[in-house]
Coordinates of C-alpha atoms in Angstrom, one line a residue:
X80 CA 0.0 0.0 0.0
X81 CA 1.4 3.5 -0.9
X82 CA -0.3 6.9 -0.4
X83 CA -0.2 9.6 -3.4
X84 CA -0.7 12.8 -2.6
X85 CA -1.8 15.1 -5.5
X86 CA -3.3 19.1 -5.1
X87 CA -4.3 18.8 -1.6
X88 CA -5.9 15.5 -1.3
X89 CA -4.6 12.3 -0.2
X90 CA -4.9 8.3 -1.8
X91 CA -4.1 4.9 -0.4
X92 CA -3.5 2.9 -3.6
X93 CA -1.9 -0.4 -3.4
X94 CA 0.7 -1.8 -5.9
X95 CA -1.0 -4.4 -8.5
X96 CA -4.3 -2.3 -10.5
X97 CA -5.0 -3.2 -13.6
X98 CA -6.9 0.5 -14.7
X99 CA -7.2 1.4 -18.4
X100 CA -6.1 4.1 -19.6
X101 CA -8.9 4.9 -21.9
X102 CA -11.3 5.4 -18.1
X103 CA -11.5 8.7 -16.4
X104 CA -10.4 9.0 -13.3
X105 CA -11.2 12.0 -11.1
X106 CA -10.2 13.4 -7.7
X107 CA -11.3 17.1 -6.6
X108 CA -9.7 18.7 -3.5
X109 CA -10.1 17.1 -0.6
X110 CA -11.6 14.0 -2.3
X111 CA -9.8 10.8 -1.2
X112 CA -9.6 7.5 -3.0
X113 CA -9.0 4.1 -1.8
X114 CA -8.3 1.3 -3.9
X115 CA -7.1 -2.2 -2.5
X116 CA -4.9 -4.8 -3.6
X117 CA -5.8 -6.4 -7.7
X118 CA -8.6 -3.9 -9.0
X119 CA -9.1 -3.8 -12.3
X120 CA -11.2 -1.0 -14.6
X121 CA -12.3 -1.4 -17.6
X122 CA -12.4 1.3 -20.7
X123 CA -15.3 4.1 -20.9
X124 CA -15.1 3.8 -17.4
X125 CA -15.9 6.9 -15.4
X126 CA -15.3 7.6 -11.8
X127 CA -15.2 10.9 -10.2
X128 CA -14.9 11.9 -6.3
X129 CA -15.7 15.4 -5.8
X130 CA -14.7 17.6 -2.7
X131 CA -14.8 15.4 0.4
X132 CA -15.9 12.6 -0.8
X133 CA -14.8 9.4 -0.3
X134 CA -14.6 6.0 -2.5
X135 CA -13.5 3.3 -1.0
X136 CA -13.0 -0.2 -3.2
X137 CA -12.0 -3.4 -2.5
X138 CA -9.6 -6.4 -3.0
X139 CA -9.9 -8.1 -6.2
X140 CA -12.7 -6.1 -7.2
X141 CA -14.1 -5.4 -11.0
X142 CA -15.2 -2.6 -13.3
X143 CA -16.4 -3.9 -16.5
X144 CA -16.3 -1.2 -19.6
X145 CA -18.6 2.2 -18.9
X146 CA -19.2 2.1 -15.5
X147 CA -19.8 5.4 -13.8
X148 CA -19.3 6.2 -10.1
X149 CA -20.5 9.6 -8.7
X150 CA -19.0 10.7 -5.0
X151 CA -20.5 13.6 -2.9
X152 CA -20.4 12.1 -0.1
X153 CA -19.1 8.3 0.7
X154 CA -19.2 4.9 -1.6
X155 CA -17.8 1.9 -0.1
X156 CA -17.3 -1.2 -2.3
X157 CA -16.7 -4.6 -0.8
X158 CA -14.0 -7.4 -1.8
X159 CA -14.2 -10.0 -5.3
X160 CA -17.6 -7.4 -5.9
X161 CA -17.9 -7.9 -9.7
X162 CA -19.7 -5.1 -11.9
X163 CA -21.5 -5.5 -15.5
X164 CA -21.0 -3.2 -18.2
X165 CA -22.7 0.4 -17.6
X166 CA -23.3 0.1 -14.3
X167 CA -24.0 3.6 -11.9
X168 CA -23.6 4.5 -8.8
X169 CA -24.8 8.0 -7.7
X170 CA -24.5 8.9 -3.9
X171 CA -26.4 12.2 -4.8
X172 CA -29.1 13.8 -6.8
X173 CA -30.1 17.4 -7.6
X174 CA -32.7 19.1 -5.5
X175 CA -35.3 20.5 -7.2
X176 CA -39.3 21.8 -6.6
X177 CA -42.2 22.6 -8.6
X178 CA -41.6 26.2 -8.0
X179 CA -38.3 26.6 -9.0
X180 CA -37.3 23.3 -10.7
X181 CA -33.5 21.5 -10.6
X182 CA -31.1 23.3 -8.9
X183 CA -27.5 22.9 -8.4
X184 CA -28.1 22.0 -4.4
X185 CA -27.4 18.4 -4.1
X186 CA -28.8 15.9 -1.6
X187 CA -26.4 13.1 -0.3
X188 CA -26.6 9.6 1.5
X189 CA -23.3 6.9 1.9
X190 CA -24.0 3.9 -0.5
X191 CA -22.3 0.4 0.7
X192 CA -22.0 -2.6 -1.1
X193 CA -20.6 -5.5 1.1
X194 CA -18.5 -8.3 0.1
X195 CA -18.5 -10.6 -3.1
X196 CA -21.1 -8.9 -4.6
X197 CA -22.3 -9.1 -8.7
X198 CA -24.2 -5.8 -9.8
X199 CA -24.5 -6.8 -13.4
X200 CA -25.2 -4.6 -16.3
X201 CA -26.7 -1.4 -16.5
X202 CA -27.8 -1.1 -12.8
X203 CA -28.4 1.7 -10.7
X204 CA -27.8 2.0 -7.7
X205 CA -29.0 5.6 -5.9
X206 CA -28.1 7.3 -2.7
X207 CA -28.7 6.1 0.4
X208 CA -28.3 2.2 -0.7
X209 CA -26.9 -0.5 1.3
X210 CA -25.8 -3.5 -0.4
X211 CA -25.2 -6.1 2.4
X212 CA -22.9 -9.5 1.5
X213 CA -23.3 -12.5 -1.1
X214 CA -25.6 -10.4 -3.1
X215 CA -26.4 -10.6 -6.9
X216 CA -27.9 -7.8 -8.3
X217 CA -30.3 -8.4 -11.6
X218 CA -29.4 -6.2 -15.0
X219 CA -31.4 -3.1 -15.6
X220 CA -32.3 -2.8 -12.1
X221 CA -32.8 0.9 -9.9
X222 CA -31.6 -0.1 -6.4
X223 CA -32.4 2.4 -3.2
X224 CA -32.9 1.2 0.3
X225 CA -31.6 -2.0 1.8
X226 CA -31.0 -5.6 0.6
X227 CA -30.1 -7.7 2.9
X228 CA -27.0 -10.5 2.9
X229 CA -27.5 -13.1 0.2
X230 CA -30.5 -11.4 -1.7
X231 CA -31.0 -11.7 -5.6
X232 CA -32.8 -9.0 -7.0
X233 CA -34.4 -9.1 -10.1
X234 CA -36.9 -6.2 -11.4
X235 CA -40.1 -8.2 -13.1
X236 CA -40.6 -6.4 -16.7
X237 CA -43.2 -7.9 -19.2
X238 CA -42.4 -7.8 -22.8
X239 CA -45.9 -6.7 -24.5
X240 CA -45.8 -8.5 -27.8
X241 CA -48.4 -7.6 -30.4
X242 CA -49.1 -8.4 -33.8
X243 CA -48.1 -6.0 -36.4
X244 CA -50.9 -5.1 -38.2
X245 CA -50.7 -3.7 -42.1
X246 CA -52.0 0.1 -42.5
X247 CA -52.9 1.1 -45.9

């Protein structure tokens, strides 16, 4: 483990990451990142940690291609978590009213995903989400709130499938 310390903030990186090149990585003042022993991250990846924030991943943990991770405030990732292609994890969103619509003020919660985890592709999961152990987490699927140790979560969608009918 060795610590790089770059325009005010401070990293804990550890020897052996296998990160592409061609994935943004991005660490504002006072952000702080912590990435374990064997982590690998895929192209088109996207991962930014904005002031004080922290993002915090695991042993032997992977990013498949176009993942996105968004720190305000805290994302911890377990060990041997495996993530499908265009996954994104957001521990904020805008605040906004009928009045006076989005604005720039953000909300934030801690997401945690525990250990030996698979988020496959194109899953969200939102602020506030707790991930616990041994979990699989269905494609396509919009995660906030708490799944519990050993859960496998899968979002029911029905195809509609309907006859095509000639128009003249």
């Amino acid at each position: 483990m060795f610590f790089v310390r770059i325009r005010n903030y401070e990293s804990r990186l550890s020897w052996v990451q296998r990160i592409s090149p061609f994935c943004r990585l991005k660490v504002s003042r006072y952000g702080r990142l912590n990435l374990d022993y064997n982590i690998q991250i895929e192209a088109g990846s996207d991962i930014q940690v904005h002031e004080n924030g922290v993002l915090h991943i695991g042993s032997r943990t992977y990013m498949n291609r176009y993942c996105m991770i968004s720190v305000q405030n805290a994302v911890s990732i377990g060990d041997n978590c495996m993530f499908g292609p265009g996954v994104k994890i957001f521990d904020n969103n805008h605040c906004f009213s009928a009045q006076s619509g989005v604005s720039s003020e953000l909300k934030t919660a801690p997401i945690s995903i525990g250990n030996n985890c698979w988020i496959a592709s194109d899953v969200v999961l939102l602020k506030g989400t707790v991930v616990g152990n041994n979990c699989v987490i269905g494609a396509g699927c919009v995660i906030s709130g708490n799944i519990p140790d050993g859960t496998l979560v899968t979002q029911k969608k029905e195809l509609q499938l309907k006859k095509i009918i000639d128009r003249v």
